[in-house]
Every structure is written in structure tokens, then in C-alpha cells.
Amino acid sequence: MDLSLPTQALATVDSSLRAAVFDGAIEAVLLVDPTLDQIVDANHAACDLLGHGYDSLLQIKFSALHGSQLPALVVFNQAVFAKGTYWSHALTPIHAGGTQLRLEYAGKRLSHHGRSLLLLTMSDLEQRRRRYVDAVADDYMRDGLPAWQRIERVFQDIERENQLILRAAGEGIYGVNAEGKTTFVNPAAELILGWTADELVGTEMHAMVHHSHHDGRHYPGQACPIYAAFRDGAVHTVDGEVFWRKDGKPVWVEYTSTPIHDRSGVVVGAVVVFRDVSQRHEADEKLHAALAEVDRLRERLQLENDYLQEEIRTETNPRGIIGQSEAIQTTLRQVKLVAPTAATVLITGESGTGKELIARAIHEASTRRDRPLIRVNCAAIPRELFESEFFGHARGAFTGAVRDRIGRFELADGGTLFLDEVGEIPLELQSKLLRVLQEGNFERVGEERTRKVDVRLIAATNRDLKREVQRGRFREDLYFRLSVFPIESVPLRDRREDIPLLAQHFLVNEARELKTELRLSHGDVRRLMRYDWPGNVRELQNVIERATILAQNGRLRFDLPESVSGHAAASTGRQKPDAQPAVMTASDLRSLERANIVAALRACKGKVFGDDGAAAMLDMKPTTLASRIKALGISSPRSQG
């Protein structure tokens, strides 16, 4: 039997029948394309409800029907597309006559040929209420007057027996029937909520004062503990929720919902007793914030203490900058100039020249001296931990992050951050460092909260950052941001006149530790001044410490190689073994001799003659030295002390 024709005919009938069902539906139905803000189709009931003809309705933008309710409309559309279906009483479209309609929207997501559409059913709430009243009236007509009178007597009894209590009570009290409609409101509730009893009685209480959580999220009626009393017949006590005043402001409340039973035991409503606990909630919030701040400060203080203890253990350099050379005097003048400002300082120089001492001197002379100087050795941080070390991390940010940890920037807030060996910072982190310097804010690893800090930055490096920029290993913008005020830390071989003072300082410290009396001889000083000190001041300190350990019979023993190039190395720098020695002019030799004699006079406090005089230190006759002093125009030897 050939069934192709009847099947095709049936499909035609189904298509036309579906169109007729859509157009003849009792409820108003719209088919909407939210992406284009377009009404695609509408049935007769929708045209009648909204007061527009079919053609004119299709020409109206969907959002134009809702006036100023665009945000609520967007939320509704997003909820439909997120959940598949969604209901709302919050939207009030505008009738063609200009009046607002109270409707229930029921939306369903549809997909058609790649388009995401919204099938919207609109129900007139006023008509629904009238239908409900008619249905209840029919029920009462069937049940007779006894049922009506029974319910009426329940609320009359409540109101009569408790009227004095309701008016005298300091707590807000209101009653709701099994439909959620308000039956009575006491004066305290009126005062707290800002609504009058006339405005509330007969309305759905949840929709009026309990419709949203404190953060604005919708509070569905089926989740309301007050309504739950109708279902389980139990007393519900709730704290930490809000009721909404007439002026739109939230009121933090504590309430108890107690079900009401009629004489036969049927739940017919509930009485809600509530009190305004906004002041208590505000106090709790302040207390929690204060406790959190105390915890944060305690953690910060502990970290600062741990850091400072570590600094005490590892600190080997003297706190003061020691020296009388012109290079040191220039450095001290620069420190004095820049310390009172907030300028970023870049200290350059070879390892061991005392760059950290300069940073400490700047910090101690600044207005931030009451806050800590936090030092970060960038060369000692593993590449993958740079960001955490600088900015801190949140618990769970990565494997091993078992608790929140503040970084060095936050630890240095209000103080100074010293980035030693700044040239070792990975290129990918330099942009984040630049952002902190420019904007003063950052985020911990694994945390979205932006934190603001006030940090004065001092950086140090033994690299040539200009060359690093040219090679693409250091950001040019970061280099210029760091080198606002550059200071060069001069190597020890270029300020030999400071060697005796430094050596004596280190020797005094070591002798105090060993509880012994040791002194530098003139031969010791000459030997120290002949050496080039490739490790600079740090090497000198180590040599003095080693000499005190090796000392015998009160004499220091220096484990120190003799310098091949002697003083010439001070001017020419260290040369490769196969390099030709630099040729010095007579003027260069004269200047070098003069500087050497001045250094010897200072070390001997201006004394020329005797075993402890400058002549013995320089291994020349006193008369010869006196002649050279006069020839070189050196001021009175006593003034050199």
C-alpha cells in the first residue's frame, strides 16, 4: 500500500494546526530574537494585551516595550538562555495607551536554523488574581459558609486577642495567610520598613520586602523560610538576611516565622516577628574587618621580624660608609641630595664595592627611615618564584601554597625596597615590575584583588644595563624608570687612600670578636695598598678576617698575592698577562705619587718621621719624603690626619 500521499498530507495538516494553535492560544505569546532586539512573531492574544496591531507590533523593538527596564530585561534574557526556562514578575511592559502592565513572563529558549530565539508567554497577573478569587469563591460556595467563617474567625481571634501586644511590641510583627498575603502589620514593622499597614495588607509580603538577598540576587519564594512554615509546619528562626524598605534600602534583620494552625490543625498562615539588627551587623562587620587587619599586621610584623633577623645573621658589612677619598665624598654628597626625595636610585658598580651600604645610607637619611629597608637578592630567587617573592601569593595559587603570603613589595609598604642585582630579573617579569613602579599597585599570584603600595625603590647591579638593553635582555622603559638618579660605587683600586682606614676598621671589629689586640704594621699597610683588590671591599674584609685567624705572636699573617702591576693598576686597570703595559705620562706619574703620599700621611695621621711615620710606610728616607711633599705642593702633613 502506498502511504506517501497520506503522510505528506498529515505533515501539511500538522504545520497548519501548529500555526493555528500558536495564533489561537489563550495566553499572549511572542517569539523574540534578543540578539536583534526584534519581535519575530506574535499571536492575537499578545496584540490585544499590548494594544498594538500585528504589523505595528512587529515593527517595535522588543526593548522599547519596557521603557527604562532595560537592565532587568537583559537579566531576564540571560537567565532564560542560561537555564533554558525562566519566570519573572519584575517586568512591566508599556501598553499602547501608555499604562504599565503587571505581567508574569515565562520564557523558553529555542534554537532555529542557527538562531537563538526566545518564546515568551505573558500572563496578566490581575486577570489571574481575579480568576483565583473566583475559584476560591467557587470552593467556598461548594464548601458552604462554615469554611469561610472558620478561617475568618482564626484571624479575627488573632487580631482581637493580640492587638494590644502587637501595638506595644518593640519588634516588627506581621502576619501572612497561606497564600503569602499580608493580613496585619504592627506599628513597629511600619516604622522599620517604611510602609504603612494599608500599603502592605493584602499584598504578597515576600514580593514587597523579601524579594532579594543583600547582594541583589533574586530570593525565590520557594526558598523563603517564612513560606517554608506553610509546608512543614515548623518554626523557622533566621539571622543574617535583609528586608527591603519602601525607599529601597536594605535592613538587616533577625526573624522568627511561626506557623498558625486553625482549630482542626491545618496551617492557615504564619506570624513573623523580626527586629532591626543593622547596627549589630555593622559592628560585626567592623569587628571582622579590624580582626582581619590585626591578622594582616601580625603576619606582616612577623615577616618583618623574620626578615630583620635574617638580615642580622647575614649582615657582614659595616653600617657606615668609611673613607676619605674624593670618590667617597662624591658618593656621600649624592646620598645627601637624593635621600629626602622619592626618586628611584640605580647604584652601579662591581661586586663587593658596598652598593648595599649606599642603599642603606639613602634609606636612613630619608623620611622613610622609621619603616624597614627590605632587601631582595634578585640573583638568588628561582625563576619560577620571582612573581610570588615580589608580590606574594594566595593560598592554593600553586602546589605548595598552603597559606596566603605577602610579598616583598607589600612588606616594604611605607619603606624602601632594595633590589640587589636587578639585572637578573627575568624579562617577562620586568613589565609587572614597571607597572608597580608607575601605578603603585599589584595583585598577588592567584588573587584578583588589586593592592596598592607606597614603596621607594633603590636598585643595584654590577651589569652594564645599557648594554643589556641593546642586547634585548632588559626593558628600555624599565631601565629609564630605574635610573632616575644613578650613583656609581667606585672600586677599591680606584680609591687606594681608603684602604688603611677600611683595614683598620675591619681589624678592630675582628679583634673585638677574638678578644685580642692586633695592629697593622706599616709593612702590612704597604702590602695591602699594593694589591689590586678584584673583590673590592668585601675581599679586603675577608683578608683581614683570615689574617686575624692566622695571626701568631701578635703579628698578622696575610694570605695575599703580591700585585704584579703595583699602583699602575689603579690607573690602568687590571690587564691580561699578554697585554702591553699602559704608558703613563709624567703628569700621570706625578698625580699617582701625590695620591700615594697623601694616603700614607692620612694613615699615619700626618706623622712623617719615626717607625710609625709615613716615610717608614713608604720605605723612603724622611728627608726625601719631606722634599717630595714640598715639591708636590702637599699641604701641612699634620692636616692630613
PDB file of N, CA and C in Angstrom, residues 374-443:
ATOM      1  N   ILE A 374      63.759  46.770  52.943  1.00  0.00           N
ATOM      2  CA  ILE A 374      63.621  45.354  52.574  1.00  0.00           C
ATOM      3  C   ILE A 374      64.541  45.065  51.387  1.00  0.00           C
ATOM      4  N   ARG A 375      65.423  44.098  51.571  1.00  0.00           N
ATOM      5  CA  ARG A 375      66.407  43.760  50.527  1.00  0.00           C
ATOM      6  C   ARG A 375      65.990  42.476  49.817  1.00  0.00           C
ATOM      7  N   VAL A 376      66.075  42.495  48.508  1.00  0.00           N
ATOM      8  CA  VAL A 376      65.797  41.314  47.690  1.00  0.00           C
ATOM      9  C   VAL A 376      67.013  41.054  46.807  1.00  0.00           C
ATOM     10  N   ASN A 377      67.610  39.891  46.975  1.00  0.00           N
ATOM     11  CA  ASN A 377      68.725  39.495  46.109  1.00  0.00           C
ATOM     12  C   ASN A 377      68.142  38.793  44.888  1.00  0.00           C
ATOM     13  N   CYS A 378      67.992  39.541  43.803  1.00  0.00           N
ATOM     14  CA  CYS A 378      67.324  39.012  42.614  1.00  0.00           C
ATOM     15  C   CYS A 378      68.083  37.841  42.009  1.00  0.00           C
ATOM     16  N   ALA A 379      69.378  37.752  42.262  1.00  0.00           N
ATOM     17  CA  ALA A 379      70.170  36.663  41.688  1.00  0.00           C
ATOM     18  C   ALA A 379      69.950  35.349  42.424  1.00  0.00           C
ATOM     19  N   ALA A 380      69.344  35.405  43.621  1.00  0.00           N
ATOM     20  CA  ALA A 380      69.184  34.190  44.429  1.00  0.00           C
ATOM     21  C   ALA A 380      67.778  33.615  44.361  1.00  0.00           C
ATOM     22  N   ILE A 381      66.883  34.236  43.575  1.00  0.00           N
ATOM     23  CA  ILE A 381      65.496  33.776  43.510  1.00  0.00           C
ATOM     24  C   ILE A 381      65.307  32.868  42.297  1.00  0.00           C
ATOM     25  N   PRO A 382      64.751  31.656  42.477  1.00  0.00           N
ATOM     26  CA  PRO A 382      64.460  30.798  41.319  1.00  0.00           C
ATOM     27  C   PRO A 382      63.520  31.503  40.342  1.00  0.00           C
ATOM     28  N   ARG A 383      63.728  31.274  39.080  1.00  0.00           N
ATOM     29  CA  ARG A 383      62.985  31.979  38.043  1.00  0.00           C
ATOM     30  C   ARG A 383      61.479  31.870  38.224  1.00  0.00           C
ATOM     31  N   GLU A 384      60.997  30.671  38.592  1.00  0.00           N
ATOM     32  CA  GLU A 384      59.549  30.460  38.691  1.00  0.00           C
ATOM     33  C   GLU A 384      58.936  31.073  39.946  1.00  0.00           C
ATOM     34  N   LEU A 385      59.775  31.546  40.882  1.00  0.00           N
ATOM     35  CA  LEU A 385      59.262  32.096  42.140  1.00  0.00           C
ATOM     36  C   LEU A 385      59.402  33.607  42.224  1.00  0.00           C
ATOM     37  N   PHE A 386      59.880  34.245  41.155  1.00  0.00           N
ATOM     38  CA  PHE A 386      60.065  35.689  41.190  1.00  0.00           C
ATOM     39  C   PHE A 386      58.770  36.423  41.526  1.00  0.00           C
ATOM     40  N   GLU A 387      57.689  36.089  40.813  1.00  0.00           N
ATOM     41  CA  GLU A 387      56.431  36.821  40.995  1.00  0.00           C
ATOM     42  C   GLU A 387      55.892  36.646  42.408  1.00  0.00           C
ATOM     43  N   SER A 388      55.951  35.426  42.931  1.00  0.00           N
ATOM     44  CA  SER A 388      55.491  35.181  44.293  1.00  0.00           C
ATOM     45  C   SER A 388      56.359  35.925  45.306  1.00  0.00           C
ATOM     46  N   GLU A 389      57.672  35.950  45.076  1.00  0.00           N
ATOM     47  CA  GLU A 389      58.578  36.631  46.006  1.00  0.00           C
ATOM     48  C   GLU A 389      58.307  38.131  46.020  1.00  0.00           C
ATOM     49  N   PHE A 390      58.052  38.709  44.864  1.00  0.00           N
ATOM     50  CA  PHE A 390      57.820  40.152  44.773  1.00  0.00           C
ATOM     51  C   PHE A 390      56.434  40.536  45.280  1.00  0.00           C
ATOM     52  N   PHE A 391      55.395  39.799  44.825  1.00  0.00           N
ATOM     53  CA  PHE A 391      54.017  40.242  45.039  1.00  0.00           C
ATOM     54  C   PHE A 391      53.228  39.373  46.015  1.00  0.00           C
ATOM     55  N   GLY A 392      53.782  38.228  46.458  1.00  0.00           N
ATOM     56  CA  GLY A 392      53.050  37.343  47.360  1.00  0.00           C
ATOM     57  C   GLY A 392      52.117  36.423  46.598  1.00  0.00           C
ATOM     58  N   HIS A 393      51.453  35.523  47.315  1.00  0.00           N
ATOM     59  CA  HIS A 393      50.519  34.613  46.658  1.00  0.00           C
ATOM     60  C   HIS A 393      49.364  34.278  47.598  1.00  0.00           C
ATOM     61  N   ALA A 394      48.248  33.844  46.999  1.00  0.00           N
ATOM     62  CA  ALA A 394      47.087  33.392  47.762  1.00  0.00           C
ATOM     63  C   ALA A 394      47.191  31.883  47.981  1.00  0.00           C
ATOM     64  N   ARG A 395      46.545  31.434  49.025  1.00  0.00           N
ATOM     65  CA  ARG A 395      46.558  30.004  49.312  1.00  0.00           C
ATOM     66  C   ARG A 395      45.972  29.228  48.134  1.00  0.00           C
ATOM     67  N   GLY A 396      46.661  28.156  47.735  1.00  0.00           N
ATOM     68  CA  GLY A 396      46.195  27.334  46.624  1.00  0.00           C
ATOM     69  C   GLY A 396      46.578  27.861  45.259  1.00  0.00           C
ATOM     70  N   ALA A 397      47.353  28.957  45.210  1.00  0.00           N
ATOM     71  CA  ALA A 397      47.732  29.527  43.909  1.00  0.00           C
ATOM     72  C   ALA A 397      48.588  28.562  43.107  1.00  0.00           C
ATOM     73  N   PHE A 398      49.363  27.727  43.792  1.00  0.00           N
ATOM     74  CA  PHE A 398      50.180  26.724  43.121  1.00  0.00           C
ATOM     75  C   PHE A 398      50.510  25.638  44.145  1.00  0.00           C
ATOM     76  N   THR A 399      51.066  24.567  43.665  1.00  0.00           N
ATOM     77  CA  THR A 399      51.406  23.456  44.554  1.00  0.00           C
ATOM     78  C   THR A 399      52.372  23.930  45.635  1.00  0.00           C
ATOM     79  N   GLY A 400      52.003  23.676  46.878  1.00  0.00           N
ATOM     80  CA  GLY A 400      52.840  24.094  47.999  1.00  0.00           C
ATOM     81  C   GLY A 400      52.408  25.397  48.634  1.00  0.00           C
ATOM     82  N   ALA A 401      51.474  26.128  48.000  1.00  0.00           N
ATOM     83  CA  ALA A 401      50.972  27.381  48.578  1.00  0.00           C
ATOM     84  C   ALA A 401      49.862  27.051  49.569  1.00  0.00           C
ATOM     85  N   VAL A 402      50.257  26.693  50.793  1.00  0.00           N
ATOM     86  CA  VAL A 402      49.290  26.213  51.786  1.00  0.00           C
ATOM     87  C   VAL A 402      48.650  27.352  52.568  1.00  0.00           C
ATOM     88  N   ARG A 403      49.177  28.565  52.413  1.00  0.00           N
ATOM     89  CA  ARG A 403      48.577  29.706  53.102  1.00  0.00           C
ATOM     90  C   ARG A 403      48.899  30.974  52.320  1.00  0.00           C
ATOM     91  N   ASP A 404      48.150  32.043  52.628  1.00  0.00           N
ATOM     92  CA  ASP A 404      48.440  33.328  51.999  1.00  0.00           C
ATOM     93  C   ASP A 404      49.816  33.816  52.444  1.00  0.00           C
ATOM     94  N   ARG A 405      50.522  34.474  51.540  1.00  0.00           N
ATOM     95  CA  ARG A 405      51.843  35.005  51.867  1.00  0.00           C
ATOM     96  C   ARG A 405      52.011  36.362  51.203  1.00  0.00           C
ATOM     97  N   ILE A 406      52.459  37.342  51.987  1.00  0.00           N
ATOM     98  CA  ILE A 406      52.670  38.661  51.400  1.00  0.00           C
ATOM     99  C   ILE A 406      54.065  38.718  50.790  1.00  0.00           C
ATOM    100  N   GLY A 407      54.194  39.504  49.731  1.00  0.00           N
ATOM    101  CA  GLY A 407      55.465  39.611  49.025  1.00  0.00           C
ATOM    102  C   GLY A 407      56.309  40.758  49.554  1.00  0.00           C
ATOM    103  N   ARG A 408      57.477  40.926  48.949  1.00  0.00           N
ATOM    104  CA  ARG A 408      58.415  41.927  49.432  1.00  0.00           C
ATOM    105  C   ARG A 408      57.904  43.354  49.196  1.00  0.00           C
ATOM    106  N   PHE A 409      57.153  43.574  48.115  1.00  0.00           N
ATOM    107  CA  PHE A 409      56.607  44.914  47.881  1.00  0.00           C
ATOM    108  C   PHE A 409      55.650  45.299  49.005  1.00  0.00           C
ATOM    109  N   GLU A 410      54.752  44.373  49.373  1.00  0.00           N
ATOM    110  CA  GLU A 410      53.805  44.660  50.438  1.00  0.00           C
ATOM    111  C   GLU A 410      54.514  44.793  51.777  1.00  0.00           C
ATOM    112  N   LEU A 411      55.564  44.019  51.979  1.00  0.00           N
ATOM    113  CA  LEU A 411      56.333  44.078  53.220  1.00  0.00           C
ATOM    114  C   LEU A 411      57.048  45.422  53.347  1.00  0.00           C
ATOM    115  N   ALA A 412      57.426  45.999  52.225  1.00  0.00           N
ATOM    116  CA  ALA A 412      58.145  47.275  52.228  1.00  0.00           C
ATOM    117  C   ALA A 412      57.215  48.478  52.151  1.00  0.00           C
ATOM    118  N   ASP A 413      55.898  48.274  52.242  1.00  0.00           N
ATOM    119  CA  ASP A 413      54.936  49.376  52.136  1.00  0.00           C
ATOM    120  C   ASP A 413      55.266  50.467  53.154  1.00  0.00           C
ATOM    121  N   GLY A 414      55.431  51.687  52.668  1.00  0.00           N
ATOM    122  CA  GLY A 414      55.795  52.796  53.536  1.00  0.00           C
ATOM    123  C   GLY A 414      57.291  52.942  53.729  1.00  0.00           C
ATOM    124  N   GLY A 415      58.063  51.958  53.284  1.00  0.00           N
ATOM    125  CA  GLY A 415      59.514  51.976  53.457  1.00  0.00           C
ATOM    126  C   GLY A 415      60.237  51.952  52.132  1.00  0.00           C
ATOM    127  N   THR A 416      61.370  51.262  52.120  1.00  0.00           N
ATOM    128  CA  THR A 416      62.230  51.225  50.937  1.00  0.00           C
ATOM    129  C   THR A 416      62.482  49.779  50.532  1.00  0.00           C
ATOM    130  N   LEU A 417      62.416  49.512  49.230  1.00  0.00           N
ATOM    131  CA  LEU A 417      62.723  48.184  48.700  1.00  0.00           C
ATOM    132  C   LEU A 417      64.035  48.273  47.924  1.00  0.00           C
ATOM    133  N   PHE A 418      64.999  47.464  48.342  1.00  0.00           N
ATOM    134  CA  PHE A 418      66.312  47.443  47.682  1.00  0.00           C
ATOM    135  C   PHE A 418      66.433  46.186  46.841  1.00  0.00           C
ATOM    136  N   LEU A 419      66.443  46.359  45.528  1.00  0.00           N
ATOM    137  CA  LEU A 419      66.560  45.241  44.598  1.00  0.00           C
ATOM    138  C   LEU A 419      68.023  45.100  44.195  1.00  0.00           C
ATOM    139  N   ASP A 420      68.710  44.168  44.840  1.00  0.00           N
ATOM    140  CA  ASP A 420      70.114  43.925  44.524  1.00  0.00           C
ATOM    141  C   ASP A 420      70.208  43.008  43.305  1.00  0.00           C
ATOM    142  N   GLU A 421      71.164  43.265  42.455  1.00  0.00           N
ATOM    143  CA  GLU A 421      71.335  42.520  41.199  1.00  0.00           C
ATOM    144  C   GLU A 421      70.047  42.554  40.368  1.00  0.00           C
ATOM    145  N   VAL A 422      69.526  43.766  40.150  1.00  0.00           N
ATOM    146  CA  VAL A 422      68.261  43.934  39.441  1.00  0.00           C
ATOM    147  C   VAL A 422      68.339  43.439  37.997  1.00  0.00           C
ATOM    148  N   GLY A 423      69.544  43.356  37.454  1.00  0.00           N
ATOM    149  CA  GLY A 423      69.698  42.863  36.084  1.00  0.00           C
ATOM    150  C   GLY A 423      69.363  41.403  35.921  1.00  0.00           C
ATOM    151  N   GLU A 424      69.186  40.668  37.048  1.00  0.00           N
ATOM    152  CA  GLU A 424      68.866  39.245  36.987  1.00  0.00           C
ATOM    153  C   GLU A 424      67.367  38.976  36.888  1.00  0.00           C
ATOM    154  N   ILE A 425      66.523  40.016  36.946  1.00  0.00           N
ATOM    155  CA  ILE A 425      65.073  39.809  36.882  1.00  0.00           C
ATOM    156  C   ILE A 425      64.694  39.314  35.484  1.00  0.00           C
ATOM    157  N   PRO A 426      63.911  38.227  35.378  1.00  0.00           N
ATOM    158  CA  PRO A 426      63.512  37.717  34.058  1.00  0.00           C
ATOM    159  C   PRO A 426      62.773  38.773  33.244  1.00  0.00           C
ATOM    160  N   LEU A 427      62.975  38.728  31.950  1.00  0.00           N
ATOM    161  CA  LEU A 427      62.391  39.726  31.060  1.00  0.00           C
ATOM    162  C   LEU A 427      60.870  39.756  31.170  1.00  0.00           C
ATOM    163  N   GLU A 428      60.231  38.568  31.331  1.00  0.00           N
ATOM    164  CA  GLU A 428      58.764  38.527  31.365  1.00  0.00           C
ATOM    165  C   GLU A 428      58.187  39.147  32.633  1.00  0.00           C
ATOM    166  N   LEU A 429      59.000  39.270  33.685  1.00  0.00           N
ATOM    167  CA  LEU A 429      58.514  39.885  34.920  1.00  0.00           C
ATOM    168  C   LEU A 429      58.806  41.376  34.975  1.00  0.00           C
ATOM    169  N   GLN A 430      59.669  41.842  34.098  1.00  0.00           N
ATOM    170  CA  GLN A 430      60.047  43.254  34.155  1.00  0.00           C
ATOM    171  C   GLN A 430      58.868  44.174  33.876  1.00  0.00           C
ATOM    172  N   SER A 431      57.923  43.740  33.034  1.00  0.00           N
ATOM    173  CA  SER A 431      56.749  44.573  32.751  1.00  0.00           C
ATOM    174  C   SER A 431      55.886  44.738  33.995  1.00  0.00           C
ATOM    175  N   LYS A 432      55.756  43.676  34.800  1.00  0.00           N
ATOM    176  CA  LYS A 432      54.969  43.770  36.031  1.00  0.00           C
ATOM    177  C   LYS A 432      55.659  44.666  37.047  1.00  0.00           C
ATOM    178  N   LEU A 433      56.990  44.586  37.092  1.00  0.00           N
ATOM    179  CA  LEU A 433      57.730  45.478  37.985  1.00  0.00           C
ATOM    180  C   LEU A 433      57.551  46.930  37.554  1.00  0.00           C
ATOM    181  N   LEU A 434      57.570  47.158  36.254  1.00  0.00           N
ATOM    182  CA  LEU A 434      57.375  48.515  35.735  1.00  0.00           C
ATOM    183  C   LEU A 434      55.994  49.042  36.106  1.00  0.00           C
ATOM    184  N   ARG A 435      54.976  48.168  36.059  1.00  0.00           N
ATOM    185  CA  ARG A 435      53.617  48.596  36.405  1.00  0.00           C
ATOM    186  C   ARG A 435      53.535  49.037  37.864  1.00  0.00           C
ATOM    187  N   VAL A 436      54.181  48.281  38.758  1.00  0.00           N
ATOM    188  CA  VAL A 436      54.169  48.652  40.176  1.00  0.00           C
ATOM    189  C   VAL A 436      54.847  49.999  40.374  1.00  0.00           C
ATOM    190  N   LEU A 437      55.955  50.225  39.674  1.00  0.00           N
ATOM    191  CA  LEU A 437      56.667  51.489  39.819  1.00  0.00           C
ATOM    192  C   LEU A 437      55.840  52.660  39.299  1.00  0.00           C
ATOM    193  N   GLN A 438      55.075  52.429  38.220  1.00  0.00           N
ATOM    194  CA  GLN A 438      54.318  53.517  37.607  1.00  0.00           C
ATOM    195  C   GLN A 438      52.979  53.756  38.303  1.00  0.00           C
ATOM    196  N   GLU A 439      52.276  52.669  38.679  1.00  0.00           N
ATOM    197  CA  GLU A 439      50.922  52.798  39.203  1.00  0.00           C
ATOM    198  C   GLU A 439      50.825  52.562  40.700  1.00  0.00           C
ATOM    199  N   GLY A 440      51.823  51.896  41.279  1.00  0.00           N
ATOM    200  CA  GLY A 440      51.802  51.659  42.711  1.00  0.00           C
ATOM    201  C   GLY A 440      50.825  50.591  43.148  1.00  0.00           C
ATOM    202  N   ASN A 441      50.405  49.688  42.245  1.00  0.00           N
ATOM    203  CA  ASN A 441      49.501  48.612  42.648  1.00  0.00           C
ATOM    204  C   ASN A 441      49.887  47.312  41.961  1.00  0.00           C
ATOM    205  N   PHE A 442      49.387  46.198  42.503  1.00  0.00           N
ATOM    206  CA  PHE A 442      49.738  44.870  42.014  1.00  0.00           C
ATOM    207  C   PHE A 442      48.693  43.884  42.513  1.00  0.00           C
ATOM    208  N   GLU A 443      48.753  42.640  42.025  1.00  0.00           N
ATOM    209  CA  GLU A 443      47.904  41.557  42.513  1.00  0.00           C
ATOM    210  C   GLU A 443      48.799  40.406  42.966  1.00  0.00           C
TER     211      GLU A 443
END
